[in-house]
Amino acid sequence: MPILEKETATDRDRQVLPKVPVPPLKQTLDTYLKCVQHLVKEEQFKKTKAIVEKFGAPGGVGEVLQKKLLERRDKTTNWVYDYWLEDMYLNNRLALPVNSSPVMVFPKQTFRDHKDALRFAGRLIRGVLDYKALIDARALPVDFARGQLAGTPLCMEQYYRLFTSYRYPGLKTDTLKVQMNVASSAPEHIIVACKNQFFVLDVVANSKQLNETEILSQLEKIWKMAENAEERFPPFGILTSDGRTEWAQARDALTKDQTNKDSLALIESCLCVVCLDEPSGLGPSDTNRALLMLHGGGREKNGANRWYDKSMQFVVGMDGICGVVCEHSAFEGIVLVQCSEYVMKYITGSPSKMARASSIRELPPPRRLLWKCNSHMQGLLAASGDRLQRLVNNLDMDVFNFKVYGKEFIKNQKMSPDAFIQVALQLAFYKCGGRLVSTYESASIRRFQDGRVDNIRSATPEALAFVKSMTDERATFTDSEKIKRLRDAINAQTNYTIAAITGMAIDNHLLGLLRMAQELNMEKPEIFCDVTYLTSNQFILSTSQVPTTVEMFCCYGPVVPNGYGACYNPQSDHIIFCVSSFWETTETSSAVFVKALNEGLLEIRDLCNRGNTAATKLACSSQSAGQPHKSGK
Ligand code: COA
């Protein structure tokens, strides 16, 4: 994300960004039909077309709902925000690890001993506090759009939720609470998790923030306190890794006791969680580090040394496996990257401030959080642990660093790197399954007030035509036909991207129409009961570009049981892909997908190269054809 040196968020706040638009109804319905036609059977499509036409007919239900949506747009800052938040996150009952929370994986660190690791953690905490001070002062440089339609300022609201949000589990739906306008003098604390115990680390003493040396000395006290096995409480953090309804029920049981209530209140009001992890016993490959960030390795490893409801959890493993786990409902991966990169640069870039902080204050030791546990609670802890273990055993992850080329090669073909990668993902999927499926690519709509994301439906008809030409066993397509199809697929993808980032995609709009019908207590319109609509919202391929400028990568799990998660980080000469799926489904395999992706990327490169050679030859021969023949005679 680009950073403009001078302008800050305070300046930007004065400029008001436009509101997210409501696209024209006909445009959305036409696009919807175009997006699904080639993904469903012909008979089914006929039915869907009739249903959609009825919905969009003059004087029909669609018009009524559209009018109401336009009114909602006038009355609210962002008409889709709450609808989207509930649909995407809060109503989802699945466990946060793997299914919802993305992670950043840091490069493997080398720690000689636990003291080294604590020094790293102390530095990290200081970096976090520095970053938070920038946020609090509204002094963060404003982000500006890059890539397609570059140059527009982007909404910064997501940053203000990094350290102020907490996702409360609910029986039917969760609640995202954001503490606004917290007085800067308010006491601030971090929760440190160590050996499944939770400690309150106050970061302010006598109105002055702790320096790095003081933080380290507090972390050392925590380390010692956690070592005392006799004082250890059961691993309560594991409850937060459970399904949201199960955790809500457990939380209700927990809060019957005042001690537990007090501990929860301290966790829920902290700035962030810092998890000091035990050595995992696994080799530090990219894939293993990704797995450990996503689920902590289950209850036998660090799965309970977490508090998943909290937006930001920084993980420092004693074996050097480090990263960030993020509860997703408050902000997108791009904001997570900005914060993670700042902290990483702080740790590696600036010289340690330890030497300068000669005086260290005598501080009271951090407090261990206390819990009351009865046999009912023991049962709940065991059940949560079992369910986490199933998730751990189920996750099939493959981090693939494609080193043959990166963004530069693609730009040299005069193609959008993102669109190119999306088309390559479609090719990989087709190679594995012989069909295309509903695909999600997140598109930022931060050009608008409170903008989050909409969906680029990457399984376009043009992509299907291209992948068919590439996989046709009868070899009926010439290179020039394949290249034309590749360009068509990339143009279609790029055009959808531009529509999405300018608020003209269809997913948010259709959701808005559905929610409006519910608000008006109307019978659910047929368009939303249609099989096509339901399957088109099962994102078997869930993709996202999360680029970084510092060595680290983002990953997440699939969003449906028979799906793939594919997060990618395009760099100038390589691309990191994090492919995830579930072992329990025989339909998917991350290794098979990665193999197909590698093959496809090489085939597309070869195709482009052959096309370039042919074009050069053609240009040369037409040049020489135009020149008078030199003759010795
Ligand atoms: N020829 C040459 N270069 C081109 C090109 C072409 N035809 N088309 C684009 N490029 C260049 C761009 O100028 C840009 O250059 P830069 O690296 O100097 O900035 C670069 O290629 C990348 O552009 P592109 O690949 O088209 O993608 P993008 O940066 O516009 O990204 C999205 C597209 C959809 C990923 C982006 O708009 C977005 O929404 N990102 C946020 C995703 C998100 O929210 N992720 C987190 C979810 S949790």
XYZ file of C-alpha atoms and ligand atoms in Angstrom:
681
model
C 0.000 0.000 0.000
C 1.524 3.300 -0.987
C 2.168 5.930 1.565
C 2.114 9.620 0.860
C 4.669 11.189 3.132
C 2.992 14.420 4.076
C -0.718 13.982 4.251
C -2.028 12.385 7.446
C -5.351 10.887 8.364
C -6.320 14.105 10.138
C -5.928 16.007 6.863
C -7.846 13.311 5.054
C -10.663 13.327 7.574
C -11.409 16.789 6.336
C -11.905 15.510 2.820
C -15.044 13.453 2.721
C -14.906 10.298 0.675
C -17.946 9.425 -1.445
C -20.539 6.990 -0.163
C -20.618 3.439 -1.528
C -22.998 3.589 -4.503
C -26.020 1.351 -5.068
C -25.558 -0.037 -8.602
C -28.495 0.133 -11.049
C -30.768 -2.882 -10.567
C -30.734 -3.983 -14.216
C -26.949 -3.830 -14.367
C -26.598 -6.121 -11.334
C -29.174 -8.620 -12.585
C -27.583 -8.783 -16.046
C -24.127 -9.287 -14.513
C -25.480 -11.952 -12.185
C -26.853 -13.945 -15.115
C -23.574 -13.554 -16.993
C -21.616 -14.752 -13.928
C -23.658 -17.924 -13.416
C -24.709 -19.044 -16.903
C -21.621 -21.155 -17.597
C -21.447 -22.544 -14.043
C -24.889 -24.194 -13.902
C -26.743 -26.685 -16.105
C -28.657 -25.256 -19.059
C -32.072 -26.275 -17.674
C -31.291 -24.684 -14.325
C -30.098 -21.511 -16.014
C -33.392 -21.209 -17.936
C -35.283 -21.319 -14.628
C -32.923 -18.807 -13.051
C -33.246 -16.431 -16.003
C -37.041 -16.473 -15.719
C -36.887 -15.855 -11.964
C -34.427 -12.984 -12.383
C -36.487 -11.398 -15.153
C -39.598 -11.535 -12.982
C -37.711 -10.018 -10.056
C -36.400 -7.164 -12.223
C -39.594 -6.503 -14.184
C -41.058 -2.968 -14.074
C -43.144 -2.656 -10.921
C -41.680 -5.925 -9.601
C -40.220 -6.771 -6.195
C -36.728 -5.755 -7.297
C -37.771 -2.188 -7.939
C -39.422 -1.882 -4.525
C -36.298 -3.154 -2.780
C -33.985 -1.019 -4.904
C -35.922 2.120 -3.977
C -35.625 1.250 -0.295
C -31.896 0.596 -0.671
C -31.413 4.001 -2.264
C -33.216 5.562 0.703
C -30.961 3.624 3.057
C -27.932 4.916 1.168
C -29.094 8.482 1.800
C -29.675 7.877 5.491
C -26.491 5.979 6.370
C -22.741 6.512 5.957
C -22.403 3.140 4.283
C -25.597 1.288 3.369
C -23.956 -2.130 3.113
C -21.641 -2.049 6.151
C -23.836 -3.746 8.762
C -25.456 -6.142 6.315
C -22.053 -7.221 5.057
C -20.474 -7.488 8.519
C -23.248 -9.732 9.788
C -23.384 -11.880 6.683
C -19.641 -12.254 6.245
C -18.609 -12.657 9.885
C -20.954 -12.181 12.802
C -23.657 -14.650 11.737
C -21.089 -17.290 10.830
C -21.078 -19.976 13.505
C -17.818 -21.648 12.490
C -14.754 -21.563 14.730
C -12.496 -18.542 14.133
C -9.170 -20.385 13.708
C -8.702 -21.687 10.161
C -12.259 -20.797 9.044
C -12.171 -17.057 9.566
C -9.020 -15.585 11.104
C -6.220 -14.836 8.627
C -2.635 -14.869 9.854
C 0.645 -13.227 8.967
C 3.646 -15.530 9.054
C 6.947 -13.868 9.924
C 10.318 -15.147 8.714
C 11.716 -17.752 11.084
C 13.650 -16.021 13.877
C 16.785 -17.399 15.471
C 16.623 -17.307 19.267
C 19.485 -18.767 21.277
C 17.320 -19.182 24.347
C 14.036 -18.015 25.827
C 15.640 -14.738 26.902
C 16.334 -13.928 23.277
C 12.708 -14.669 22.444
C 11.504 -12.429 25.281
C 13.763 -9.629 24.032
C 12.125 -9.997 20.623
C 8.683 -9.925 22.267
C 9.614 -6.821 24.275
C 10.734 -5.072 21.139
C 7.595 -6.154 19.341
C 5.395 -4.745 22.113
C 7.272 -1.428 21.984
C 6.722 -1.381 18.193
C 3.011 -2.043 18.671
C 2.759 0.793 21.211
C 4.539 3.155 18.823
C 2.177 2.219 16.035
C -0.828 2.660 18.298
C 0.417 6.114 19.277
C 0.395 7.063 15.576
C -3.147 5.762 15.234
C -4.320 7.580 18.376
C -2.800 10.827 17.155
C -4.455 10.258 13.779
C -0.960 10.704 12.381
C -0.865 7.644 10.139
C -0.095 8.575 6.552
C -3.154 8.135 4.377
C -3.204 5.115 2.066
C -3.683 5.808 -1.608
C -4.945 3.322 -4.183
C -2.344 1.690 -6.376
C -2.724 -0.571 -9.382
C -6.054 -0.115 -11.135
C -7.369 3.464 -10.844
C -4.384 4.500 -8.743
C -4.140 7.717 -6.812
C -7.433 8.002 -4.919
C -7.249 8.345 -1.129
C -8.581 5.375 0.815
C -10.727 5.201 3.931
C -8.588 4.839 7.073
C -11.348 3.794 9.501
C -10.194 0.160 9.662
C -6.947 1.250 11.320
C -8.835 2.752 14.266
C -10.280 -0.660 15.055
C -6.943 -2.525 15.222
C -6.509 -2.210 18.989
C -9.999 -1.223 20.090
C -12.159 -4.115 18.908
C -13.401 -7.273 20.482
C -15.684 -9.913 18.979
C -18.107 -11.256 21.588
C -19.532 -14.698 20.850
C -23.341 -14.911 20.738
C -25.777 -17.807 20.635
C -27.141 -16.784 17.221
C -24.890 -13.949 16.146
C -21.710 -12.375 17.464
C -21.192 -8.737 18.378
C -18.228 -6.661 17.343
C -17.618 -4.010 19.979
C -15.332 -1.110 19.206
C -14.294 1.187 22.040
C -14.464 4.662 20.614
C -12.898 7.799 22.034
C -10.968 6.042 24.754
C -9.285 8.781 26.777
C -5.580 8.706 26.040
C -4.879 8.799 29.777
C -6.901 5.616 30.355
C -4.831 2.756 31.777
C -3.743 0.458 29.005
C -2.803 -3.161 29.170
C -1.802 -6.085 27.015
C -2.669 -9.688 27.762
C 0.319 -12.009 27.618
C -0.417 -15.699 27.112
C 2.269 -18.073 28.328
C 1.865 -21.820 28.953
C -1.910 -21.376 28.504
C -1.988 -18.865 31.379
C -3.037 -15.254 30.874
C -1.285 -12.262 32.443
C -2.131 -8.575 32.546
C 0.810 -6.484 31.464
C 0.112 -2.819 32.222
C 1.958 -0.777 29.649
C 1.545 2.521 31.498
C 2.893 3.222 34.977
C 2.500 6.638 36.605
C 1.133 8.058 33.344
C 4.262 7.008 31.474
C 4.515 4.144 29.036
C 6.976 1.378 29.813
C 10.226 1.450 27.863
C 11.647 -1.620 26.156
C 13.806 -2.609 29.126
C 10.873 -2.357 31.508
C 8.668 -4.409 29.200
C 11.349 -7.076 28.993
C 11.691 -7.182 32.760
C 7.884 -7.639 33.060
C 7.948 -10.409 30.451
C 10.668 -12.180 32.413
C 8.478 -12.033 35.520
C 5.604 -13.511 33.501
C 7.862 -16.283 32.250
C 8.818 -17.185 35.822
C 5.254 -17.052 37.090
C 4.059 -19.299 34.252
C 6.744 -21.860 35.044
C 5.189 -22.613 38.391
C 3.039 -25.598 37.454
C 1.194 -25.655 40.782
C -0.379 -22.280 40.156
C -1.545 -23.105 36.675
C -5.193 -22.873 35.677
C -6.824 -25.039 33.027
C -6.354 -23.814 29.433
C -9.354 -21.475 29.149
C -8.167 -19.946 25.877
C -9.155 -23.131 24.053
C -12.823 -22.192 24.493
C -12.324 -19.266 22.090
C -11.166 -21.660 19.366
C -14.534 -23.399 19.341
C -17.632 -22.846 17.195
C -19.148 -19.482 18.061
C -22.359 -20.881 19.545
C -20.434 -23.410 21.647
C -18.128 -20.663 22.927
C -21.102 -18.387 23.643
C -22.664 -21.149 25.755
C -19.403 -21.764 27.585
C -18.954 -18.031 28.158
C -22.449 -17.837 29.696
C -21.461 -20.612 32.081
C -18.129 -18.927 32.861
C -19.648 -15.570 33.691
C -21.763 -17.075 36.481
C -18.674 -16.670 38.606
C -17.333 -13.217 39.497
C -13.658 -14.263 39.299
C -14.138 -15.457 35.731
C -16.151 -12.358 34.893
C -13.310 -10.141 36.100
C -10.741 -12.071 34.072
C -12.884 -11.890 30.951
C -13.355 -8.143 31.426
C -9.583 -7.668 31.499
C -9.070 -9.714 28.354
C -11.910 -7.976 26.546
C -10.503 -4.525 27.253
C -6.863 -5.193 26.355
C -5.013 -3.592 23.436
C -3.866 -6.897 22.022
C -2.688 -10.352 23.042
C 0.945 -11.450 22.927
C 1.331 -15.236 22.868
C 4.635 -16.620 24.100
C 4.529 -20.063 22.512
C 6.296 -23.236 23.551
C 8.578 -24.817 20.928
C 6.268 -26.670 18.543
C 8.580 -29.573 17.745
C 7.882 -29.052 14.038
C 10.422 -28.045 11.427
C 10.161 -24.362 10.485
C 9.105 -24.830 6.833
C 6.792 -22.158 5.371
C 3.901 -24.624 5.466
C 4.483 -25.651 9.100
C 4.799 -22.047 10.216
C 1.554 -21.235 8.409
C -0.215 -24.179 10.072
C 1.038 -23.186 13.521
C -0.157 -19.606 13.072
C -3.558 -20.782 11.836
C -4.356 -23.166 14.690
C -1.457 -23.262 17.132
C -0.948 -26.978 16.545
C -3.942 -27.974 18.695
C -4.236 -28.453 22.413
C -1.045 -30.518 22.708
C 0.960 -27.610 21.316
C -0.071 -23.945 21.473
C -3.730 -24.149 20.465
C -4.887 -22.987 23.911
C -2.256 -20.277 24.232
C -4.597 -17.940 22.297
C -7.626 -15.726 22.735
C -9.256 -15.745 19.306
C -11.909 -13.062 19.959
C -9.266 -10.360 20.233
C -8.440 -8.590 16.982
C -4.668 -8.747 17.166
C -2.642 -11.603 18.639
C 1.115 -11.426 18.185
C 2.760 -14.824 18.441
C 6.368 -15.243 19.547
C 7.433 -18.893 19.587
C 10.463 -19.901 21.612
C 11.563 -21.859 18.517
C 11.506 -18.675 16.412
C 8.116 -19.338 14.789
C 6.382 -15.979 14.950
C 3.526 -14.085 13.359
C 0.152 -12.437 13.894
C -3.328 -13.943 14.189
C -6.136 -11.583 13.342
C -9.846 -11.684 14.125
C -11.137 -10.578 10.757
C -14.423 -8.790 11.403
C -12.912 -5.406 12.280
C -10.539 -4.935 9.335
C -9.055 -6.415 6.176
C -5.740 -8.181 5.583
C -4.251 -5.075 3.967
C -4.498 -3.158 7.265
C -3.110 -6.161 9.131
C -0.133 -6.100 6.738
C 0.517 -2.410 7.338
C 0.613 -2.918 11.094
C 2.679 -6.119 10.873
C 5.206 -4.493 8.553
C 5.557 -1.474 10.834
C 6.216 -3.717 13.822
C 8.657 -5.920 11.906
C 10.552 -2.888 10.607
C 10.625 -1.538 14.150
C 12.131 -4.784 15.410
C 14.724 -5.243 12.686
C 15.322 -1.668 11.619
C 15.984 0.606 14.544
C 18.760 -0.061 17.026
C 17.569 -1.412 20.337
C 16.588 1.306 22.742
C 17.541 -0.912 25.664
C 21.002 0.503 26.122
C 19.694 4.042 26.319
C 16.988 3.217 28.834
C 19.433 2.958 31.672
C 16.990 3.589 34.477
C 14.369 0.970 34.963
C 11.520 1.640 37.332
C 10.513 -0.748 40.073
C 7.200 -2.015 38.723
C 4.615 -4.254 40.376
C 4.662 -7.718 38.777
C 2.103 -8.452 36.041
C -1.069 -10.116 37.362
C -2.060 -13.646 36.507
C -5.716 -13.954 35.515
C -7.638 -16.198 37.874
C -10.350 -18.663 36.915
C -12.890 -20.801 38.681
C -13.399 -24.154 37.126
C -15.999 -26.801 37.954
C -16.628 -30.225 36.469
C -19.093 -28.824 33.917
C -16.426 -26.393 32.740
C -13.850 -29.208 32.589
C -16.184 -31.015 30.211
C -16.556 -27.931 28.037
C -12.786 -27.439 27.898
C -12.286 -31.042 26.840
C -14.972 -30.787 24.146
C -13.474 -27.566 22.754
C -10.054 -29.212 22.723
C -11.444 -32.183 20.777
C -13.070 -29.934 18.196
C -9.882 -27.900 17.758
C -7.952 -31.145 17.286
C -10.314 -32.154 14.509
C -9.728 -28.815 12.799
C -5.962 -29.250 13.172
C -6.061 -32.754 11.702
C -8.295 -31.564 8.878
C -6.256 -28.649 7.545
C -4.267 -29.436 4.401
C -1.931 -26.516 3.791
C 0.650 -25.965 1.090
C 2.734 -22.801 0.917
C 4.168 -22.609 -2.583
C 6.828 -20.121 -3.562
C 6.679 -19.857 -7.340
C 10.112 -18.547 -8.253
C 10.114 -18.695 -12.060
C 8.630 -15.236 -12.537
C 6.640 -12.560 -10.794
C 4.826 -9.287 -11.449
C 7.509 -7.864 -13.750
C 7.202 -10.628 -16.362
C 3.423 -10.164 -16.361
C 3.633 -6.383 -16.658
C 6.009 -6.857 -19.599
C 3.208 -8.771 -21.328
C 1.102 -5.606 -20.815
C -1.250 -7.523 -18.571
C -2.536 -6.835 -15.064
C -0.599 -9.102 -12.672
C -3.607 -9.628 -10.443
C -5.875 -10.571 -13.347
C -3.175 -12.869 -14.743
C -2.805 -14.687 -11.413
C -6.569 -15.050 -11.113
C -6.753 -16.605 -14.573
C -3.892 -18.943 -13.620
C -5.852 -19.998 -10.499
C -8.854 -20.759 -12.707
C -6.644 -22.852 -14.959
C -5.284 -24.747 -11.951
C -8.787 -25.450 -10.677
C -9.931 -26.624 -14.093
C -6.929 -28.911 -14.436
C -7.870 -30.535 -11.094
C -11.621 -30.857 -11.532
C -12.517 -30.310 -15.199
C -14.915 -27.480 -14.339
C -14.971 -23.957 -12.962
C -16.757 -23.047 -9.752
C -18.017 -19.959 -8.009
C -14.916 -17.975 -7.052
C -14.431 -15.118 -4.622
C -11.703 -12.534 -4.939
C -11.747 -9.729 -2.411
C -11.798 -6.264 -3.925
C -11.219 -3.296 -1.709
C -13.915 -0.616 -1.679
C -11.946 1.666 0.627
C -12.364 4.447 -1.923
C -15.699 4.964 -0.181
C -16.660 5.978 3.341
C -16.247 3.031 5.713
C -15.563 0.847 2.679
C -14.588 -2.774 3.245
C -14.691 -5.227 0.312
C -16.866 -6.626 -2.438
C -16.367 -9.697 -4.568
C -14.746 -10.111 -7.967
C -16.325 -13.246 -9.439
C -13.245 -14.541 -11.195
C -14.754 -17.627 -12.808
C -15.742 -15.567 -15.856
C -17.036 -17.111 -19.116
C -13.889 -15.763 -20.780
C -11.713 -17.600 -18.234
C -13.632 -20.796 -18.986
C -13.038 -20.370 -22.730
C -9.322 -19.869 -22.070
C -8.830 -22.831 -19.736
C -10.702 -25.070 -22.161
C -8.346 -24.053 -24.946
C -5.306 -24.753 -22.734
C -6.468 -28.195 -21.659
C -7.996 -29.398 -24.909
C -6.500 -32.815 -25.552
C -7.244 -32.753 -29.273
C -4.971 -29.698 -29.557
C -7.486 -27.917 -31.747
C -6.431 -24.446 -30.692
C -3.536 -22.592 -32.245
C -1.275 -20.448 -30.109
C -2.789 -17.282 -31.493
C -6.286 -18.502 -30.553
C -5.094 -19.337 -27.046
C -3.401 -15.962 -26.691
C -6.563 -14.217 -27.802
C -8.538 -16.163 -25.212
C -5.941 -15.359 -22.555
C -6.193 -11.649 -23.335
C -10.010 -11.832 -23.324
C -9.946 -13.597 -19.941
C -7.545 -11.041 -18.489
C -9.565 -8.129 -19.873
C -12.784 -9.571 -18.439
C -11.096 -10.016 -15.067
C -9.619 -6.503 -15.145
C -12.983 -4.989 -16.093
C -14.710 -6.834 -13.243
C -11.983 -5.571 -10.890
C -12.557 -1.986 -11.969
C -16.311 -2.398 -11.534
C -15.807 -3.899 -8.061
C -13.428 -1.270 -6.706
C -15.759 1.468 -7.930
C -18.679 -0.074 -6.024
C -20.357 -1.698 -9.035
C -19.945 -5.392 -8.187
C -23.013 -7.536 -7.567
C -22.502 -9.416 -4.296
C -23.008 -6.555 -1.867
C -25.928 -5.298 -3.922
C -27.727 -8.655 -4.008
C -27.132 -9.056 -0.268
C -28.588 -5.575 0.265
C -31.722 -6.457 -1.703
C -32.138 -9.683 0.275
C -31.681 -7.953 3.629
C -34.056 -5.193 2.645
C -36.748 -7.789 1.868
C -36.184 -9.253 5.355
C -36.423 -5.814 6.958
C -39.705 -5.199 5.178
C -40.962 -8.596 6.407
C -41.543 -9.673 2.829
C -41.608 -13.275 1.780
C -38.091 -14.215 0.664
C -37.946 -13.307 -3.043
C -37.633 -16.346 -5.302
C -34.297 -15.160 -6.730
C -32.707 -15.785 -3.304
C -34.258 -19.258 -2.875
C -33.090 -20.380 -6.297
C -30.489 -23.162 -6.367
C -28.307 -21.030 -8.624
C -28.140 -18.251 -6.049
C -27.317 -20.697 -3.271
C -24.548 -22.460 -5.218
C -23.185 -19.162 -6.499
C -22.609 -18.189 -2.871
C -20.679 -21.363 -2.056
C -17.209 -20.093 -2.794
C -15.334 -23.272 -3.526
C -12.380 -21.132 -4.524
C -11.772 -18.272 -2.089
C -8.897 -16.040 -3.153
C -7.247 -12.850 -2.084
C -4.223 -10.807 -2.980
C -2.288 -9.745 0.121
C 0.980 -8.166 -0.994
C 3.789 -7.331 1.414
C 6.891 -5.166 1.159
C 8.682 -6.922 4.026
C 9.493 -10.650 4.037
C 6.320 -12.234 5.444
C 3.142 -13.728 4.041
C -0.544 -13.986 4.800
C -2.707 -17.096 4.699
C -6.137 -18.403 5.661
C -8.284 -21.516 5.381
C -11.012 -22.529 2.919
C -14.494 -21.069 3.492
C -16.460 -24.212 2.572
C -15.727 -27.861 3.434
C -15.038 -28.839 -0.201
C -13.137 -25.680 -1.087
C -9.748 -24.088 -1.403
C -8.357 -20.970 0.202
C -5.767 -19.351 -2.056
C -3.986 -16.290 -0.752
C -1.196 -14.879 -2.891
C 1.544 -12.342 -2.490
C 2.910 -11.166 -5.845
C 6.475 -9.894 -5.768
C 8.483 -8.544 -8.699
C 10.256 -11.849 -9.488
C 8.262 -14.464 -7.575
C 4.790 -15.149 -6.210
C 3.970 -16.788 -2.873
C 0.767 -18.842 -2.913
C -0.765 -20.223 0.272
C -3.187 -22.937 -0.708
C -5.423 -24.521 1.913
C -8.103 -27.188 1.845
C -9.502 -29.894 4.117
C -8.262 -33.479 4.274
C -11.757 -34.717 5.141
C -12.929 -34.003 1.590
C -11.567 -36.296 -1.068
C -12.484 -33.728 -3.739
C -9.613 -31.421 -2.793
C -5.873 -31.668 -2.264
C -3.626 -28.659 -1.734
C -0.603 -30.494 -3.184
C -2.522 -31.454 -6.325
C -3.763 -27.875 -6.707
C -0.253 -26.479 -6.270
C 1.108 -28.896 -8.875
C -1.568 -27.804 -11.351
C -0.911 -24.157 -10.533
C 2.809 -24.547 -11.164
C 2.147 -26.313 -14.472
C -0.405 -23.721 -15.522
C 1.837 -20.755 -14.695
C 4.637 -22.311 -16.774
C 2.297 -23.073 -19.660
C 0.954 -19.522 -19.728
C 4.495 -18.151 -19.650
C 5.487 -20.412 -22.554
C 2.408 -19.361 -24.467
C 3.230 -15.665 -23.937
C 6.853 -16.252 -24.952
C 5.853 -18.120 -28.113
C 3.379 -15.341 -28.890
C 6.096 -12.702 -28.407
C 8.534 -14.606 -30.652
C 5.900 -15.003 -33.353
C 5.023 -11.300 -33.120
C 8.698 -10.308 -33.364
C 9.207 -12.576 -36.399
C 6.112 -11.119 -38.036
C 7.301 -7.570 -37.373
C 10.774 -8.398 -38.769
C 9.447 -10.104 -41.868
C 6.976 -7.313 -42.605
C 9.774 -4.805 -42.083
C 12.075 -6.645 -44.431
C 9.198 -7.179 -46.885
C 8.756 -3.414 -46.995
C 12.442 -2.793 -47.698
C 13.921 -2.868 -51.240
C 15.770 -6.113 -51.794
C 19.498 -5.687 -51.853
C 20.906 -7.486 -54.747
C 24.477 -8.130 -55.705
C 23.494 -7.836 -59.243
N 0.249 -3.589 -18.192
C 1.299 -3.300 -17.394
N 1.173 -3.105 -16.051
C -0.052 -3.216 -15.511
C -1.177 -3.535 -16.283
C -0.988 -3.708 -17.704
N -2.015 -4.013 -18.507
N -2.252 -3.581 -15.486
C -1.814 -3.298 -14.232
N -0.487 -3.081 -14.252
C 0.378 -2.702 -13.113
C -0.296 -1.660 -12.242
O -0.034 -0.362 -12.736
C 0.351 -1.911 -10.908
O 1.630 -1.333 -10.911
P 2.429 -0.997 -9.533
O 2.912 -2.309 -9.017
O 3.512 -0.128 -9.994
O 1.439 -0.335 -8.652
C 0.524 -3.414 -10.876
O 0.522 -3.816 -12.254
C -0.536 -4.144 -10.121
O -1.806 -3.922 -10.674
P -2.889 -5.088 -10.804
O -2.213 -6.383 -10.799
O -3.795 -4.791 -11.938
O -3.685 -5.136 -9.483
P -4.080 -4.108 -8.378
O -2.880 -3.697 -7.639
O -4.960 -3.063 -8.945
O -4.930 -5.075 -7.443
C -6.925 -5.872 -6.449
C -6.218 -5.545 -7.751
C -8.317 -6.368 -6.750
C -6.163 -6.964 -5.718
C -6.961 -4.583 -5.575
O -7.719 -3.603 -6.215
C -7.585 -4.800 -4.242
O -8.779 -4.645 -4.067
N -6.789 -5.164 -3.211
C -7.261 -5.417 -1.904
C -7.520 -6.887 -1.725
C -7.840 -7.182 -0.283
O -8.662 -6.559 0.318
N -7.124 -8.176 0.259
C -7.240 -8.516 1.628
C -8.467 -9.270 1.910
S -8.503 -9.771 3.582
